[in-house]
XYZ file of C-alpha atoms in Angstrom:
327
model
C 59.922 86.850 106.691
C 59.835 85.368 103.231
C 62.616 82.828 102.611
C 64.412 83.611 99.357
C 66.730 80.725 98.434
C 68.421 82.474 95.531
C 70.996 85.223 95.283
C 71.742 87.807 92.683
C 75.348 88.999 92.444
C 76.406 92.285 90.902
C 80.146 92.895 90.689
C 83.144 94.087 88.608
C 86.857 94.112 88.968
C 89.449 95.991 86.904
C 92.440 93.697 86.704
C 94.847 92.645 83.963
C 93.972 89.360 82.328
C 96.753 88.148 79.994
C 94.647 85.629 78.130
C 90.935 86.584 78.325
C 89.861 83.822 75.876
C 91.357 81.057 77.920
C 90.012 82.444 81.236
C 86.634 82.861 79.673
C 86.475 79.123 79.035
C 87.543 78.294 82.626
C 85.053 80.760 84.050
C 82.254 79.496 81.821
C 82.830 75.942 82.900
C 82.827 76.827 86.610
C 79.417 78.549 86.143
C 78.010 75.580 84.280
C 79.160 73.130 86.952
C 77.525 75.241 89.686
C 74.201 75.957 88.020
C 74.804 79.653 87.676
C 73.126 81.928 85.142
C 73.637 85.507 84.066
C 75.790 87.794 81.927
C 79.511 87.884 82.479
C 82.031 89.918 80.411
C 85.720 89.107 80.460
C 88.352 91.256 78.875
C 92.055 92.095 79.199
C 90.951 94.800 81.636
C 88.998 92.638 84.033
C 85.568 91.211 84.888
C 82.032 92.531 84.924
C 79.039 90.384 85.803
C 75.533 89.904 87.038
C 74.912 86.309 88.144
C 72.002 84.449 89.801
C 71.870 81.031 91.480
C 71.097 79.240 94.730
C 72.746 80.954 97.724
C 75.200 78.097 98.208
C 76.151 78.084 94.527
C 76.639 81.880 94.602
C 78.867 81.486 97.683
C 81.029 79.020 95.759
C 81.212 81.492 92.867
C 82.338 84.396 94.998
C 84.952 82.170 96.673
C 86.120 81.041 93.268
C 86.481 84.586 91.933
C 88.177 86.016 95.022
C 90.564 83.056 95.383
C 92.316 84.307 92.222
C 94.858 87.002 93.344
C 93.863 89.145 90.428
C 90.346 89.544 91.678
C 90.845 89.239 95.454
C 89.401 92.687 96.091
C 86.220 92.256 94.061
C 83.244 93.863 95.876
C 80.121 91.711 95.423
C 76.673 93.269 95.931
C 74.470 90.350 97.011
C 70.668 90.486 96.949
C 68.225 87.719 97.996
C 65.708 86.638 95.365
C 62.972 83.965 95.035
C 64.347 82.483 91.744
C 66.894 82.872 89.107
C 67.050 86.412 87.658
C 68.197 85.011 84.277
C 67.047 82.299 81.973
C 70.460 81.483 80.573
C 74.221 81.854 80.952
C 76.368 83.986 78.758
C 80.068 84.422 79.399
C 81.650 86.617 76.712
C 85.132 87.768 75.847
C 85.080 91.434 74.802
C 87.496 94.361 74.391
C 86.073 96.167 77.461
C 84.147 95.143 80.511
C 81.816 98.126 80.003
C 81.458 99.616 76.556
C 82.960 103.147 76.546
C 84.981 105.513 74.410
C 87.594 105.768 77.157
C 89.808 102.688 76.584
C 92.958 104.586 77.394
C 91.893 104.893 81.005
C 93.059 102.357 83.548
C 91.060 102.808 86.859
C 93.819 100.926 88.648
C 96.073 103.915 87.903
C 93.666 106.820 88.060
C 90.022 107.190 89.210
C 87.939 109.309 91.528
C 88.082 108.940 95.287
C 85.803 106.093 96.453
C 83.101 107.095 98.915
C 81.368 104.536 101.144
C 77.532 104.762 101.070
C 77.718 106.302 104.592
C 80.226 109.023 103.515
C 78.198 109.660 100.333
C 75.067 110.207 102.373
C 76.878 112.728 104.615
C 78.437 114.652 101.685
C 75.741 114.608 98.986
C 73.750 117.621 100.272
C 76.611 119.941 101.098
C 76.679 123.237 99.281
C 79.895 122.765 97.449
C 78.959 119.221 96.218
C 77.370 118.174 92.940
C 75.988 114.672 92.394
C 76.350 113.463 88.867
C 74.463 110.542 87.267
C 76.605 108.927 84.610
C 73.935 106.483 83.381
C 71.836 106.542 80.208
C 68.494 108.268 79.719
C 66.410 105.129 80.078
C 68.081 104.351 83.392
C 67.765 107.692 85.125
C 64.293 108.268 83.722
C 62.876 105.696 86.205
C 65.102 106.684 89.153
C 67.866 109.008 90.289
C 69.162 110.784 93.419
C 67.372 113.864 94.499
C 68.828 116.968 92.928
C 71.272 114.913 90.837
C 72.534 116.187 87.496
C 71.681 113.857 84.571
C 73.086 113.843 81.117
C 71.183 113.355 77.831
C 72.953 110.217 76.639
C 71.679 107.027 75.121
C 74.903 105.065 75.808
C 77.719 105.386 78.251
C 80.158 105.781 75.370
C 78.613 109.234 74.749
C 79.651 110.477 78.222
C 82.833 112.294 77.080
C 80.786 114.278 74.513
C 78.762 115.795 77.364
C 81.483 116.746 79.855
C 81.809 120.217 78.304
C 78.339 120.897 79.753
C 79.900 120.480 83.182
C 82.645 123.043 82.863
C 80.969 125.457 85.268
C 81.204 122.874 88.012
C 84.982 122.542 88.036
C 85.218 124.433 91.323
C 82.786 121.977 92.986
C 83.174 118.522 94.583
C 81.730 116.208 91.947
C 80.434 112.797 93.087
C 79.552 110.422 90.281
C 77.229 107.447 90.656
C 75.792 104.581 88.629
C 74.075 101.219 89.282
C 76.990 99.271 90.734
C 79.989 101.507 90.396
C 81.688 100.236 87.217
C 80.858 103.159 85.001
C 82.095 105.622 87.600
C 85.604 104.171 87.580
C 86.175 105.526 84.071
C 83.804 108.447 84.162
C 85.460 109.938 87.327
C 88.972 109.282 85.831
C 87.908 111.088 82.678
C 86.697 114.095 84.669
C 90.117 114.249 86.380
C 91.757 114.120 82.961
C 89.621 117.036 81.841
C 90.734 119.233 84.702
C 88.208 118.514 87.425
C 90.147 118.460 90.681
C 87.775 117.168 93.344
C 86.218 113.997 91.896
C 84.564 111.310 93.916
C 82.428 108.238 93.176
C 79.816 106.297 95.085
C 81.533 102.967 95.770
C 79.192 100.051 94.991
C 76.731 102.399 93.327
C 73.022 102.772 93.898
C 72.577 99.107 94.837
C 75.083 99.204 97.675
C 73.721 102.544 98.919
C 70.271 101.017 99.144
C 71.516 97.944 100.923
C 73.717 99.793 103.447
C 72.001 103.151 103.952
C 68.344 102.440 103.093
C 68.435 104.333 99.853
C 67.391 107.662 101.314
C 66.756 110.420 98.718
C 67.032 108.034 95.796
C 63.860 108.897 93.909
C 62.095 106.188 91.936
C 63.528 102.716 91.192
C 66.860 101.596 89.972
C 67.082 100.112 86.495
C 68.855 96.738 86.491
C 69.997 94.484 83.674
C 68.118 91.297 84.485
C 64.535 90.136 84.317
C 63.508 92.373 87.167
C 64.101 95.461 85.031
C 63.761 97.912 87.920
C 64.174 97.380 91.734
C 63.200 99.316 94.859
C 66.127 101.001 96.550
C 64.674 103.638 98.915
C 63.180 102.276 102.223
C 63.235 105.691 103.876
C 61.399 108.253 101.731
C 60.463 106.436 98.473
C 58.711 108.244 95.647
C 57.796 107.709 91.961
C 59.324 110.176 89.445
C 58.514 108.424 86.106
C 55.224 108.551 84.193
C 53.513 106.008 82.033
C 54.693 106.540 78.472
C 51.113 105.970 77.290
C 48.750 107.704 79.752
C 51.299 109.810 81.755
C 49.981 108.528 85.093
C 52.711 107.974 87.740
C 54.318 104.582 87.081
C 57.654 102.961 87.661
C 56.948 99.723 85.838
C 59.775 99.527 83.310
C 58.899 97.683 80.080
C 60.751 96.837 76.936
C 58.504 97.528 73.980
C 57.152 94.218 72.689
C 58.175 95.113 69.210
C 61.743 93.944 68.781
C 62.148 96.481 66.007
C 61.630 99.188 68.602
C 62.582 97.702 71.994
C 62.172 101.073 73.737
C 62.819 101.044 77.453
C 60.087 103.053 79.125
C 57.700 103.075 82.046
C 54.288 101.740 81.226
C 51.526 101.235 83.815
C 49.887 97.845 84.200
C 46.618 98.867 82.563
C 48.286 100.285 79.523
C 50.673 97.390 79.386
C 47.839 95.016 78.851
C 45.867 97.429 76.618
C 48.865 98.041 74.381
C 50.019 94.317 74.524
C 53.381 95.554 75.929
C 53.916 98.068 73.112
C 54.825 101.732 73.353
C 52.691 102.859 70.346
C 49.923 101.778 68.041
C 52.466 101.299 65.261
C 54.426 98.867 67.471
C 51.194 97.140 68.549
C 50.421 96.416 64.900
C 53.797 94.760 64.414
C 52.878 91.183 63.290
C 56.112 89.923 64.759
C 55.842 91.528 68.170
C 56.699 89.316 71.148
C 53.894 87.991 73.288
C 53.361 90.240 76.420
C 53.159 88.320 79.733
C 52.777 91.356 82.024
C 56.513 91.788 82.794
C 57.849 93.557 79.751
C 60.976 91.449 79.881
C 61.918 89.387 76.870
C 64.573 86.719 76.756
C 66.317 86.709 73.470
C 65.232 83.775 71.267
C 67.814 81.039 71.166
C 66.555 78.028 69.410
C 68.177 74.876 70.727
C 69.965 76.784 73.560
C 73.251 75.069 74.378
C 74.906 76.244 77.628
C 78.248 75.076 76.231
C 77.981 77.382 73.233
C 80.958 79.730 73.180
C 83.644 77.192 73.940
C 86.417 77.383 71.343
C 86.024 75.113 68.294
C 89.436 73.721 69.013
C 88.375 72.499 72.431
C 85.154 70.562 72.993
C 83.276 70.930 76.262
C 84.186 67.332 77.118
C 87.868 68.074 76.641
C 87.607 71.189 78.720
C 86.071 69.163 81.545
C 88.818 66.640 81.242
C 91.447 69.336 81.498
C 89.638 70.991 84.399
C 89.482 67.793 86.384
C 93.017 66.751 85.581
């Protein structure tokens, strides 16, 4: 069995943070001191992150997060990997931990019933159950649960605008799902607010279902927000549901168009990827400023002179923060 020395962590936690800016600096510093990379969002409503690092460094990180009483019940999804899944570290202070148009909803006060992967597997095919994908088009285009309902949305913030299309399902048990569970916390609460009575959510999302139940009946791959782009979930009855955007042959290779002016997220087979130089169209291929294609279709944003301490407040230098941190 291949030894994979790194871990990739996917997690979120809705919890009140009184001073997000101050906690962001503390959190950022811990990640720097433990060689972690990834994208972490901190707001007054909690934490949301995807982090990569050596297994032992990720263990320290999980202990650090859960040792704070505010985040003690954080559920980490841990996947083994052969290297970092990110090139850099970004810890940002934002208004929400997932961008939505439902800021009034507090999942600590109201949300759908959490279903374990095992319970979800038992319920999903029952006659009075509807499985609802709350992710965006480019995510469910490459993979989704068998017979799941998908919504035509480009961003999660558009979810409330589509709920009227589900009115005929109010007498059903509705189970929402997403990648790791975070979007379902607000999506399921919003459904309850709109008069749906039996609302559930897959706890831990697609990733946890794949880890604990083998991913049965998840068709295609799961889109993820790191340099892997899409990962295998189903070890029981895997299939491919997406087609190459260029030649329409079955393909689940997710690619970001090499033209940064376009940046379309689509499936492109390996042959077309090289032929089109990572672009989705001839127009994009002729873009003189298109990014060089290396066969992956993943492009790290340019950051000349990348400084991992970037983001610390101007009032407090990184050196001062370290001095404060170490007493």
